[in-house]
PDB file of C-alpha atoms and ligand atoms in Angstrom:
ATOM      1  CA  MET S  27     260.499  99.664-176.835  1.00  0.00           C
ATOM      2  CA  SER S  28     264.147  99.352-176.117  1.00  0.00           C
ATOM      3  CA  GLU S  29     265.516  98.208-179.337  1.00  0.00           C
ATOM      4  CA  GLY S  30     268.649 100.154-180.251  1.00  0.00           C
ATOM      5  CA  TRP S  31     268.590 102.350-177.072  1.00  0.00           C
ATOM      6  CA  GLN S  32     271.926 103.161-175.584  1.00  0.00           C
ATOM      7  CA  THR S  33     272.792 105.343-172.753  1.00  0.00           C
ATOM      8  CA  THR S  34     275.831 105.932-170.678  1.00  0.00           C
ATOM      9  CA  TRP S  35     274.013 108.147-168.049  1.00  0.00           C
ATOM     10  CA  ARG S  36     274.750 107.804-164.389  1.00  0.00           C
ATOM     11  CA  PRO S  37     271.705 109.303-162.442  1.00  0.00           C
ATOM     12  CA  ALA S  38     272.611 110.959-158.998  1.00  0.00           C
ATOM     13  CA  PRO S  39     271.077 108.677-156.336  1.00  0.00           C
ATOM     14  CA  GLY S  40     267.573 109.619-155.304  1.00  0.00           C
ATOM     15  CA  TRP S  41     266.743 111.580-158.209  1.00  0.00           C
ATOM     16  CA  THR S  42     265.159 109.250-160.678  1.00  0.00           C
ATOM     17  CA  THR S  43     261.832 110.878-161.800  1.00  0.00           C
ATOM     18  CA  ARG S  44     259.291 110.521-164.647  1.00  0.00           C
ATOM     19  CA  PHE S  45     257.156 112.112-166.920  1.00  0.00           C
ATOM     20  CA  ALA S  46     254.001 110.182-167.400  1.00  0.00           C
ATOM     21  CA  PRO S  47     251.613 111.577-170.070  1.00  0.00           C
ATOM     22  CA  ALA S  48     248.445 109.505-170.982  1.00  0.00           C
ATOM     23  CA  PRO S  49     247.982 109.309-175.009  1.00  0.00           C
ATOM     24  CA  THR S  50     244.363 110.170-174.893  1.00  0.00           C
ATOM     25  CA  GLY S  51     244.838 113.635-176.499  1.00  0.00           C
ATOM     26  CA  TRP S  52     247.271 116.168-178.028  1.00  0.00           C
ATOM     27  CA  LEU S  53     250.075 117.513-175.992  1.00  0.00           C
ATOM     28  CA  HIS S  54     249.375 121.004-175.103  1.00  0.00           C
ATOM     29  CA  LEU S  55     251.339 124.033-173.269  1.00  0.00           C
ATOM     30  CA  GLY S  56     250.035 122.412-169.706  1.00  0.00           C
ATOM     31  CA  HIS S  57     252.130 119.624-170.573  1.00  0.00           C
ATOM     32  CA  ALA S  58     255.030 121.641-171.815  1.00  0.00           C
ATOM     33  CA  ALA S  59     255.191 123.359-168.549  1.00  0.00           C
ATOM     34  CA  SER S  60     254.966 120.013-166.587  1.00  0.00           C
ATOM     35  CA  ALA S  61     257.754 118.740-168.599  1.00  0.00           C
ATOM     36  CA  ILE S  62     259.751 121.709-167.797  1.00  0.00           C
ATOM     37  CA  TRP S  63     259.315 120.919-163.959  1.00  0.00           C
ATOM     38  CA  VAL S  64     260.145 117.338-164.616  1.00  0.00           C
ATOM     39  CA  TRP S  65     263.185 117.914-166.803  1.00  0.00           C
ATOM     40  CA  GLY S  66     264.439 121.080-165.075  1.00  0.00           C
ATOM     41  CA  LEU S  67     264.509 119.735-161.757  1.00  0.00           C
ATOM     42  CA  ALA S  68     266.041 116.521-162.723  1.00  0.00           C
ATOM     43  CA  ARG S  69     268.822 118.156-164.641  1.00  0.00           C
ATOM     44  CA  SER S  70     269.434 120.716-161.949  1.00  0.00           C
ATOM     45  CA  ARG S  71     269.954 117.901-159.405  1.00  0.00           C
ATOM     46  CA  GLY S  72     272.005 115.638-161.504  1.00  0.00           C
ATOM     47  CA  GLY S  73     268.896 113.164-161.860  1.00  0.00           C
ATOM     48  CA  ARG S  74     267.344 111.297-164.536  1.00  0.00           C
ATOM     49  CA  VAL S  75     263.905 111.311-166.329  1.00  0.00           C
ATOM     50  CA  LEU S  76     262.064 108.044-167.325  1.00  0.00           C
ATOM     51  CA  LEU S  77     259.121 108.426-170.048  1.00  0.00           C
ATOM     52  CA  ARG S  78     255.885 106.446-169.340  1.00  0.00           C
ATOM     53  CA  LEU S  79     253.307 106.325-171.756  1.00  0.00           C
ATOM     54  CA  GLU S  80     250.203 105.853-169.463  1.00  0.00           C
ATOM     55  CA  ASP S  81     247.975 104.091-171.828  1.00  0.00           C
ATOM     56  CA  HIS S  82     246.194 102.076-169.187  1.00  0.00           C
ATOM     57  CA  ASP S  83     242.833 103.574-170.563  1.00  0.00           C
ATOM     58  CA  ARG S  84     242.650 101.355-173.399  1.00  0.00           C
ATOM     59  CA  ILE S  85     239.480 102.873-174.620  1.00  0.00           C
ATOM     60  CA  ARG S  86     240.747 106.600-174.951  1.00  0.00           C
ATOM     61  CA  SER S  87     244.271 106.067-175.702  1.00  0.00           C
ATOM     62  CA  ARG S  88     245.313 106.164-179.404  1.00  0.00           C
ATOM     63  CA  PRO S  89     248.170 105.328-181.295  1.00  0.00           C
ATOM     64  CA  GLU S  90     248.264 108.473-183.186  1.00  0.00           C
ATOM     65  CA  HIS S  91     248.156 110.588-180.088  1.00  0.00           C
ATOM     66  CA  GLU S  92     251.369 108.484-178.717  1.00  0.00           C
ATOM     67  CA  ARG S  93     253.125 109.081-182.103  1.00  0.00           C
ATOM     68  CA  ALA S  94     252.248 113.059-181.803  1.00  0.00           C
ATOM     69  CA  LEU S  95     253.307 113.079-178.203  1.00  0.00           C
ATOM     70  CA  LEU S  96     256.691 111.489-178.829  1.00  0.00           C
ATOM     71  CA  GLU S  97     257.345 113.836-181.691  1.00  0.00           C
ATOM     72  CA  ASP S  98     256.247 117.101-179.800  1.00  0.00           C
ATOM     73  CA  LEU S  99     258.329 116.079-176.836  1.00  0.00           C
ATOM     74  CA  ALA S 100     261.554 115.557-178.947  1.00  0.00           C
ATOM     75  CA  TRP S 101     260.986 118.685-180.941  1.00  0.00           C
ATOM     76  CA  LEU S 102     260.757 120.664-177.814  1.00  0.00           C
ATOM     77  CA  GLY S 103     264.022 119.061-176.620  1.00  0.00           C
ATOM     78  CA  PHE S 104     262.796 116.720-173.846  1.00  0.00           C
ATOM     79  CA  ALA S 105     264.714 113.449-174.013  1.00  0.00           C
ATOM     80  CA  PRO S 106     264.306 110.727-171.599  1.00  0.00           C
ATOM     81  CA  ASP S 107     267.223 108.929-170.033  1.00  0.00           C
ATOM     82  CA  ALA S 108     265.864 105.420-170.747  1.00  0.00           C
ATOM     83  CA  PRO S 109     263.709 103.914-173.474  1.00  0.00           C
ATOM     84  CA  PRO S 110     259.907 104.874-172.992  1.00  0.00           C
ATOM     85  CA  GLU S 111     257.650 102.281-171.484  1.00  0.00           C
ATOM     86  CA  ARG S 112     253.932 101.869-171.950  1.00  0.00           C
ATOM     87  CA  GLN S 113     251.592 100.705-169.537  1.00  0.00           C
ATOM     88  CA  SER S 114     249.794  98.464-171.796  1.00  0.00           C
ATOM     89  CA  GLU S 115     252.890  96.204-172.033  1.00  0.00           C
ATOM     90  CA  ARG S 116     253.277  96.038-168.366  1.00  0.00           C
ATOM     91  CA  GLY S 117     250.341  93.998-167.407  1.00  0.00           C
ATOM     92  CA  GLY S 118     252.428  91.089-166.350  1.00  0.00           C
ATOM     93  CA  LEU S 119     253.917  93.279-163.486  1.00  0.00           C
ATOM     94  CA  TYR S 120     250.548  94.731-162.447  1.00  0.00           C
ATOM     95  CA  GLN S 121     249.161  90.853-162.236  1.00  0.00           C
ATOM     96  CA  ALA S 122     252.273  89.680-160.070  1.00  0.00           C
ATOM     97  CA  ALA S 123     251.558  92.841-157.852  1.00  0.00           C
ATOM     98  CA  LEU S 124     247.820  91.872-157.419  1.00  0.00           C
ATOM     99  CA  GLU S 125     248.900  88.355-156.704  1.00  0.00           C
ATOM    100  CA  ARG S 126     251.312  89.497-154.032  1.00  0.00           C
ATOM    101  CA  LEU S 127     248.595  91.664-152.251  1.00  0.00           C
ATOM    102  CA  ALA S 128     246.220  88.528-152.700  1.00  0.00           C
ATOM    103  CA  ASP S 129     248.540  86.217-151.024  1.00  0.00           C
ATOM    104  CA  ALA S 130     248.628  88.895-148.226  1.00  0.00           C
ATOM    105  CA  GLY S 131     244.769  88.595-148.053  1.00  0.00           C
ATOM    106  CA  ARG S 132     244.249  92.152-149.275  1.00  0.00           C
ATOM    107  CA  VAL S 133     242.272  91.614-152.424  1.00  0.00           C
ATOM    108  CA  TYR S 134     238.549  90.967-152.957  1.00  0.00           C
ATOM    109  CA  VAL S 135     236.237  90.479-155.829  1.00  0.00           C
ATOM    110  CA  CYS S 136     233.806  93.449-156.554  1.00  0.00           C
ATOM    111  CA  SER S 137     230.788  93.627-158.687  1.00  0.00           C
ATOM    112  CA  CYS S 138     229.496  96.997-157.733  1.00  0.00           C
ATOM    113  CA  SER S 139     228.435  99.234-160.630  1.00  0.00           C
ATOM    114  CA  ARG S 140     228.877 102.966-160.005  1.00  0.00           C
ATOM    115  CA  ARG S 141     225.243 103.366-159.845  1.00  0.00           C
ATOM    116  CA  GLN S 142     225.149 100.820-156.770  1.00  0.00           C
ATOM    117  CA  ILE S 143     228.151 102.802-155.142  1.00  0.00           C
ATOM    118  CA  LEU S 144     226.205 106.062-155.616  1.00  0.00           C
ATOM    119  CA  ALA S 145     223.208 104.613-153.968  1.00  0.00           C
ATOM    120  CA  ALA S 146     225.140 103.185-151.038  1.00  0.00           C
ATOM    121  CA  ALA S 147     227.490 106.011-150.560  1.00  0.00           C
ATOM    122  CA  PRO S 148     225.787 108.931-148.528  1.00  0.00           C
ATOM    123  CA  GLY S 149     226.590 112.236-150.333  1.00  0.00           C
ATOM    124  CA  GLY S 150     227.520 110.129-153.230  1.00  0.00           C
ATOM    125  CA  ASP S 151     227.285 113.101-155.896  1.00  0.00           C
ATOM    126  CA  ARG S 152     230.567 114.562-154.967  1.00  0.00           C
ATOM    127  CA  GLU S 153     233.243 114.353-157.650  1.00  0.00           C
ATOM    128  CA  GLU S 154     234.985 111.532-156.099  1.00  0.00           C
ATOM    129  CA  LEU S 155     233.261 108.341-154.814  1.00  0.00           C
ATOM    130  CA  ARG S 156     233.862 106.622-151.732  1.00  0.00           C
ATOM    131  CA  TYR S 157     233.651 102.969-152.283  1.00  0.00           C
ATOM    132  CA  PRO S 158     231.475 101.942-149.139  1.00  0.00           C
ATOM    133  CA  GLY S 159     233.131  98.335-148.856  1.00  0.00           C
ATOM    134  CA  THR S 160     229.847  96.493-150.008  1.00  0.00           C
ATOM    135  CA  CYS S 161     231.893  93.499-151.308  1.00  0.00           C
ATOM    136  CA  ARG S 162     234.660  93.534-148.611  1.00  0.00           C
ATOM    137  CA  GLU S 163     234.080  90.018-147.058  1.00  0.00           C
ATOM    138  CA  ARG S 164     234.009  88.331-150.561  1.00  0.00           C
ATOM    139  CA  SER S 165     236.999  86.011-151.361  1.00  0.00           C
ATOM    140  CA  ILE S 166     238.886  86.008-154.634  1.00  0.00           C
ATOM    141  CA  ALA S 167     237.503  82.612-155.546  1.00  0.00           C
ATOM    142  CA  ALA S 168     233.991  83.738-155.205  1.00  0.00           C
ATOM    143  CA  SER S 169     234.021  85.048-158.874  1.00  0.00           C
ATOM    144  CA  ALA S 170     235.581  84.759-162.067  1.00  0.00           C
ATOM    145  CA  ALA S 171     234.591  88.475-162.814  1.00  0.00           C
ATOM    146  CA  PRO S 172     237.811  90.525-163.389  1.00  0.00           C
ATOM    147  CA  MET S 173     236.931  93.477-161.002  1.00  0.00           C
ATOM    148  CA  ARG S 174     239.351  93.531-157.860  1.00  0.00           C
ATOM    149  CA  ARG S 175     239.680  95.940-155.098  1.00  0.00           C
ATOM    150  CA  ILE S 176     242.401  96.272-152.361  1.00  0.00           C
ATOM    151  CA  ARG S 177     241.400  96.470-148.756  1.00  0.00           C
ATOM    152  CA  LEU S 178     243.184  99.664-147.376  1.00  0.00           C
ATOM    153  CA  GLU S 179     243.320 100.212-143.444  1.00  0.00           C
ATOM    154  CA  ALA S 180     241.722 103.554-141.950  1.00  0.00           C
ATOM    155  CA  GLY S 181     244.251 105.860-141.136  1.00  0.00           C
ATOM    156  CA  ALA S 182     246.219 108.950-141.921  1.00  0.00           C
ATOM    157  CA  VAL S 183     248.933 109.084-144.478  1.00  0.00           C
ATOM    158  CA  ALA S 184     251.546 112.089-144.045  1.00  0.00           C
ATOM    159  CA  PHE S 185     253.956 113.261-146.577  1.00  0.00           C
ATOM    160  CA  ASP S 186     255.918 116.328-147.256  1.00  0.00           C
ATOM    161  CA  ASP S 187     255.250 117.892-150.542  1.00  0.00           C
ATOM    162  CA  LEU S 188     258.538 119.365-151.830  1.00  0.00           C
ATOM    163  CA  ARG S 189     256.569 122.588-152.874  1.00  0.00           C
ATOM    164  CA  LEU S 190     253.459 122.592-150.881  1.00  0.00           C
ATOM    165  CA  GLY S 191     254.739 121.228-147.515  1.00  0.00           C
ATOM    166  CA  PRO S 192     253.497 118.953-145.112  1.00  0.00           C
ATOM    167  CA  GLN S 193     250.205 117.089-146.182  1.00  0.00           C
ATOM    168  CA  VAL S 194     247.917 114.607-144.491  1.00  0.00           C
ATOM    169  CA  GLN S 195     245.513 112.580-146.310  1.00  0.00           C
ATOM    170  CA  HIS S 196     243.028 109.799-145.168  1.00  0.00           C
ATOM    171  CA  PRO S 197     242.628 107.479-148.253  1.00  0.00           C
ATOM    172  CA  ALA S 198     240.229 105.024-146.625  1.00  0.00           C
ATOM    173  CA  ALA S 199     237.779 107.799-146.004  1.00  0.00           C
ATOM    174  CA  GLN S 200     238.616 109.618-149.273  1.00  0.00           C
ATOM    175  CA  CYS S 201     238.188 106.862-151.628  1.00  0.00           C
ATOM    176  CA  GLY S 202     237.402 103.757-149.754  1.00  0.00           C
ATOM    177  CA  ASP S 203     238.982 100.347-150.940  1.00  0.00           C
ATOM    178  CA  LEU S 204     240.941 100.953-154.093  1.00  0.00           C
ATOM    179  CA  LEU S 205     240.042  99.608-157.459  1.00  0.00           C
ATOM    180  CA  ALA S 206     242.981  97.654-159.015  1.00  0.00           C
ATOM    181  CA  ARG S 207     241.230  96.338-162.031  1.00  0.00           C
ATOM    182  CA  ASP S 208     238.048  97.377-163.517  1.00  0.00           C
ATOM    183  CA  ARG S 209     235.043  95.542-164.835  1.00  0.00           C
ATOM    184  CA  ASP S 210     236.494  95.186-168.346  1.00  0.00           C
ATOM    185  CA  GLY S 211     239.816  93.895-166.928  1.00  0.00           C
ATOM    186  CA  HIS S 212     241.641  97.086-167.311  1.00  0.00           C
ATOM    187  CA  TRP S 213     244.175  98.096-164.694  1.00  0.00           C
ATOM    188  CA  THR S 214     243.273 101.325-162.891  1.00  0.00           C
ATOM    189  CA  TYR S 215     245.412 104.621-163.082  1.00  0.00           C
ATOM    190  CA  GLN S 216     246.048 104.265-159.025  1.00  0.00           C
ATOM    191  CA  PHE S 217     247.162 100.922-159.369  1.00  0.00           C
ATOM    192  CA  ALA S 218     249.371 100.816-162.354  1.00  0.00           C
ATOM    193  CA  VAL S 219     251.002 104.214-161.567  1.00  0.00           C
ATOM    194  CA  THR S 220     251.871 102.820-157.989  1.00  0.00           C
ATOM    195  CA  VAL S 221     253.229  99.497-159.452  1.00  0.00           C
ATOM    196  CA  ASP S 222     255.353 101.324-162.088  1.00  0.00           C
ATOM    197  CA  ASP S 223     256.811 103.925-159.620  1.00  0.00           C
ATOM    198  CA  LEU S 224     257.880 101.058-157.334  1.00  0.00           C
ATOM    199  CA  GLU S 225     259.240  98.733-160.189  1.00  0.00           C
ATOM    200  CA  GLN S 226     260.909 101.364-162.127  1.00  0.00           C
ATOM    201  CA  GLY S 227     262.707 102.801-159.204  1.00  0.00           C
ATOM    202  CA  VAL S 228     261.297 106.193-159.331  1.00  0.00           C
ATOM    203  CA  ASP S 229     262.215 108.055-156.133  1.00  0.00           C
ATOM    204  CA  VAL S 230     260.720 111.694-157.049  1.00  0.00           C
ATOM    205  CA  VAL S 231     257.257 112.203-158.546  1.00  0.00           C
ATOM    206  CA  ILE S 232     256.732 115.362-160.161  1.00  0.00           C
ATOM    207  CA  ARG S 233     253.181 116.123-161.471  1.00  0.00           C
ATOM    208  CA  GLY S 234     250.343 118.632-161.575  1.00  0.00           C
ATOM    209  CA  GLU S 235     248.672 119.461-158.322  1.00  0.00           C
ATOM    210  CA  ASP S 236     245.267 118.146-159.631  1.00  0.00           C
ATOM    211  CA  LEU S 237     246.809 114.748-158.571  1.00  0.00           C
ATOM    212  CA  LEU S 238     247.625 115.666-155.111  1.00  0.00           C
ATOM    213  CA  ALA S 239     244.425 113.874-153.633  1.00  0.00           C
ATOM    214  CA  SER S 240     245.843 110.574-155.253  1.00  0.00           C
ATOM    215  CA  THR S 241     249.230 110.801-153.417  1.00  0.00           C
ATOM    216  CA  GLY S 242     248.156 109.379-149.892  1.00  0.00           C
ATOM    217  CA  ARG S 243     246.322 106.324-151.507  1.00  0.00           C
ATOM    218  CA  GLN S 244     249.589 105.848-153.723  1.00  0.00           C
ATOM    219  CA  ILE S 245     251.875 105.801-150.867  1.00  0.00           C
ATOM    220  CA  ALA S 246     249.406 103.593-148.729  1.00  0.00           C
ATOM    221  CA  LEU S 247     249.315 101.075-151.698  1.00  0.00           C
ATOM    222  CA  ALA S 248     253.051 101.208-152.322  1.00  0.00           C
ATOM    223  CA  SER S 249     253.522 100.384-148.645  1.00  0.00           C
ATOM    224  CA  LEU S 250     251.277  97.362-149.051  1.00  0.00           C
ATOM    225  CA  LEU S 251     253.447  96.215-151.816  1.00  0.00           C
ATOM    226  CA  GLY S 252     256.321  96.394-149.733  1.00  0.00           C
ATOM    227  CA  ARG S 253     257.971  99.646-150.714  1.00  0.00           C
ATOM    228  CA  ALA S 254     260.190 100.614-147.593  1.00  0.00           C
ATOM    229  CA  THR S 255     260.651 104.305-148.472  1.00  0.00           C
ATOM    230  CA  PRO S 256     257.926 106.165-150.576  1.00  0.00           C
ATOM    231  CA  PRO S 257     258.914 108.476-153.389  1.00  0.00           C
ATOM    232  CA  ARG S 258     259.052 112.218-152.695  1.00  0.00           C
ATOM    233  CA  TYR S 259     256.446 114.244-154.380  1.00  0.00           C
ATOM    234  CA  LEU S 260     256.362 117.663-155.993  1.00  0.00           C
ATOM    235  CA  HIS S 261     252.912 118.895-157.214  1.00  0.00           C
ATOM    236  CA  HIS S 262     253.315 121.808-159.587  1.00  0.00           C
ATOM    237  CA  PRO S 263     250.702 124.462-160.308  1.00  0.00           C
ATOM    238  CA  LEU S 264     248.450 123.892-163.176  1.00  0.00           C
ATOM    239  CA  LEU S 265     248.425 126.369-166.190  1.00  0.00           C
ATOM    240  CA  ARG S 266     245.158 128.118-166.233  1.00  0.00           C
ATOM    241  CA  HIS S 267     243.564 130.399-168.952  1.00  0.00           C
ATOM    242  CA  PRO S 268     242.970 133.993-167.977  1.00  0.00           C
ATOM    243  CA  ASP S 269     239.410 133.008-166.882  1.00  0.00           C
ATOM    244  CA  GLY S 270     240.942 130.479-164.314  1.00  0.00           C
ATOM    245  CA  ALA S 271     239.724 127.443-166.203  1.00  0.00           C
ATOM    246  CA  LYS S 272     242.198 124.421-166.468  1.00  0.00           C
ATOM    247  CA  LEU S 273     243.667 123.997-170.008  1.00  0.00           C
ATOM    248  CA  SER S 274     242.210 120.813-171.569  1.00  0.00           C
ATOM    249  CA  LYS S 275     243.825 118.650-174.092  1.00  0.00           C
ATOM    250  CA  SER S 276     241.198 119.598-176.615  1.00  0.00           C
ATOM    251  CA  ALA S 277     241.998 123.263-176.240  1.00  0.00           C
ATOM    252  CA  GLY S 278     243.228 123.522-179.798  1.00  0.00           C
ATOM    253  CA  ASP S 279     244.396 126.847-179.430  1.00  0.00           C
ATOM    254  CA  THR S 280     247.146 125.745-177.091  1.00  0.00           C
ATOM    255  CA  GLY S 281     248.132 122.347-178.741  1.00  0.00           C
ATOM    256  CA  ILE S 282     251.830 122.433-179.289  1.00  0.00           C
ATOM    257  CA  ALA S 283     251.127 120.884-182.701  1.00  0.00           C
ATOM    258  CA  GLU S 284     249.372 124.292-183.693  1.00  0.00           C
ATOM    259  CA  LEU S 285     251.902 126.291-182.366  1.00  0.00           C
ATOM    260  CA  ARG S 286     254.505 124.453-184.288  1.00  0.00           C
ATOM    261  CA  ALA S 287     252.305 124.803-187.438  1.00  0.00           C
ATOM    262  CA  ALA S 288     251.970 128.619-186.730  1.00  0.00           C
ATOM    263  CA  GLY S 289     255.778 128.878-186.637  1.00  0.00           C
ATOM    264  CA  TRP S 290     256.505 129.034-183.169  1.00  0.00           C
ATOM    265  CA  SER S 291     260.156 127.719-182.326  1.00  0.00           C
ATOM    266  CA  PRO S 292     260.776 125.303-179.474  1.00  0.00           C
ATOM    267  CA  PRO S 293     262.289 128.018-177.290  1.00  0.00           C
ATOM    268  CA  ARG S 294     259.298 130.280-177.919  1.00  0.00           C
ATOM    269  CA  VAL S 295     257.045 127.487-176.677  1.00  0.00           C
ATOM    270  CA  LEU S 296     259.115 126.560-173.534  1.00  0.00           C
ATOM    271  CA  GLY S 297     259.138 130.278-172.882  1.00  0.00           C
ATOM    272  CA  ALA S 298     255.370 130.685-173.269  1.00  0.00           C
ATOM    273  CA  ALA S 299     254.764 127.538-171.038  1.00  0.00           C
ATOM    274  CA  ALA S 300     257.210 128.549-168.353  1.00  0.00           C
ATOM    275  CA  PHE S 301     255.624 132.165-168.245  1.00  0.00           C
ATOM    276  CA  ALA S 302     252.060 130.503-167.928  1.00  0.00           C
ATOM    277  CA  GLY S 303     253.113 128.258-165.294  1.00  0.00           C
ATOM    278  CA  GLY S 304     254.672 131.034-163.071  1.00  0.00           C
ATOM    279  CA  LEU S 305     258.368 129.942-163.705  1.00  0.00           C
ATOM    280  CA  LEU S 306     259.230 132.964-165.679  1.00  0.00           C
ATOM    281  CA  GLN S 307     258.585 136.703-164.469  1.00  0.00           C
ATOM    282  CA  SER S 308     257.994 137.898-168.130  1.00  0.00           C
ATOM    283  CA  PRO S 309     257.527 135.870-171.457  1.00  0.00           C
ATOM    284  CA  ARG S 310     260.916 135.330-173.442  1.00  0.00           C
ATOM    285  CA  ASP S 311     262.305 132.466-175.273  1.00  0.00           C
ATOM    286  CA  LEU S 312     263.677 129.797-173.231  1.00  0.00           C
ATOM    287  CA  ALA S 313     266.322 127.391-174.477  1.00  0.00           C
ATOM    288  CA  SER S 314     265.972 123.771-173.283  1.00  0.00           C
ATOM    289  CA  GLU S 315     269.644 123.970-171.822  1.00  0.00           C
ATOM    290  CA  GLU S 316     268.293 126.800-169.536  1.00  0.00           C
ATOM    291  CA  LEU S 317     265.597 124.793-167.891  1.00  0.00           C
ATOM    292  CA  ALA S 318     267.853 123.495-164.930  1.00  0.00           C
ATOM    293  CA  LYS S 319     268.525 127.269-163.953  1.00  0.00           C
ATOM    294  CA  LEU S 320     264.872 127.858-163.225  1.00  0.00           C
ATOM    295  CA  PHE S 321     265.254 125.415-160.392  1.00  0.00           C
ATOM    296  CA  PRO S 322     268.291 126.561-158.098  1.00  0.00           C
ATOM    297  CA  ALA S 323     269.411 123.583-155.850  1.00  0.00           C
ATOM    298  CA  GLY S 324     267.989 123.594-152.663  1.00  0.00           C
ATOM    299  CA  ASP S 325     267.038 120.198-151.313  1.00  0.00           C
TER     300      ASP S 325
HETATM  301  N1  LIG U 404     248.834 109.868-166.587  1.00  0.00           N
HETATM  302  C1  LIG U 404     248.610 111.171-165.803  1.00  0.00           C
HETATM  303  C2  LIG U 404     248.274 112.332-166.692  1.00  0.00           C
HETATM  304  O1  LIG U 404     248.451 112.177-167.869  1.00  0.00           O
HETATM  305  C3  LIG U 404     249.869 111.678-164.846  1.00  0.00           C
HETATM  306  C4  LIG U 404     249.979 110.620-163.833  1.00  0.00           C
HETATM  307  C5  LIG U 404     251.084 110.679-162.730  1.00  0.00           C
HETATM  308  O2  LIG U 404     251.991 111.572-162.951  1.00  0.00           O
HETATM  309  O3  LIG U 404     251.094 110.308-161.694  1.00  0.00           O
HETATM  310  O4  LIG U 404     247.730 113.176-166.193  1.00  0.00           O
END
């Protein structure tokens, strides 16, 4: 996606971040608030922003969502500092990373269905399934089926969230061995995002706190892939409706496109998103040039 792209941007070292929406729905105010965190922090620290279209979910991703997403971001004034990348065009990198892990003896073929995992995992009706390791001793050669898991060691992963402070997670106990490629041959979110953050030189990951539980496993996987220093992480608060429910991509009343159609200006949308995300004390118009001022330099 790089045709005609030119940039003379010189990023500050250590401040390459990314905005990584999935084109599985329409952009809503929650995305705008997340983008404010990403661009605002990067601009305030002299960093740069990569835009990654996370279309690893080939069934739910739609070209019309991608088009609308790019248009809405541009309309709001969020310009990335490099050509956007699509995960669906990065399969070669994921394959190469899997092969590196396979050479290190970390990969095995798994053929367990969700139902089998549920049956084998005690307390298996929780939101997150822990893979109990049923196929752990199988080799890769044992099957031509596409599903692959990465063997994780038991143990703690500690990191310092730039907003939430020190965190300790136990990925092997939380989720068990990581699924890298599913039964349909699709790369998983956890695997693709970790390879991408490594290959793209992302050193600060800024994203919603709904993804906090994924961070330990992504750090563990990055280390297996040979990453010497993990990225730094900042998990920002999610926007909530007054009733406390998380905004969803299908919440038409908060879709950026609907707000545009209703005559809202970009500063009005940015101001509403920043206010709902707790970044402004009271609602007001917010110009995209003002975003950096929301994040006074500190670290
Ligand atoms: N693609 C994910 C989402 O749209 C974000 C992943 C990430 O930032 O790591 O929620």
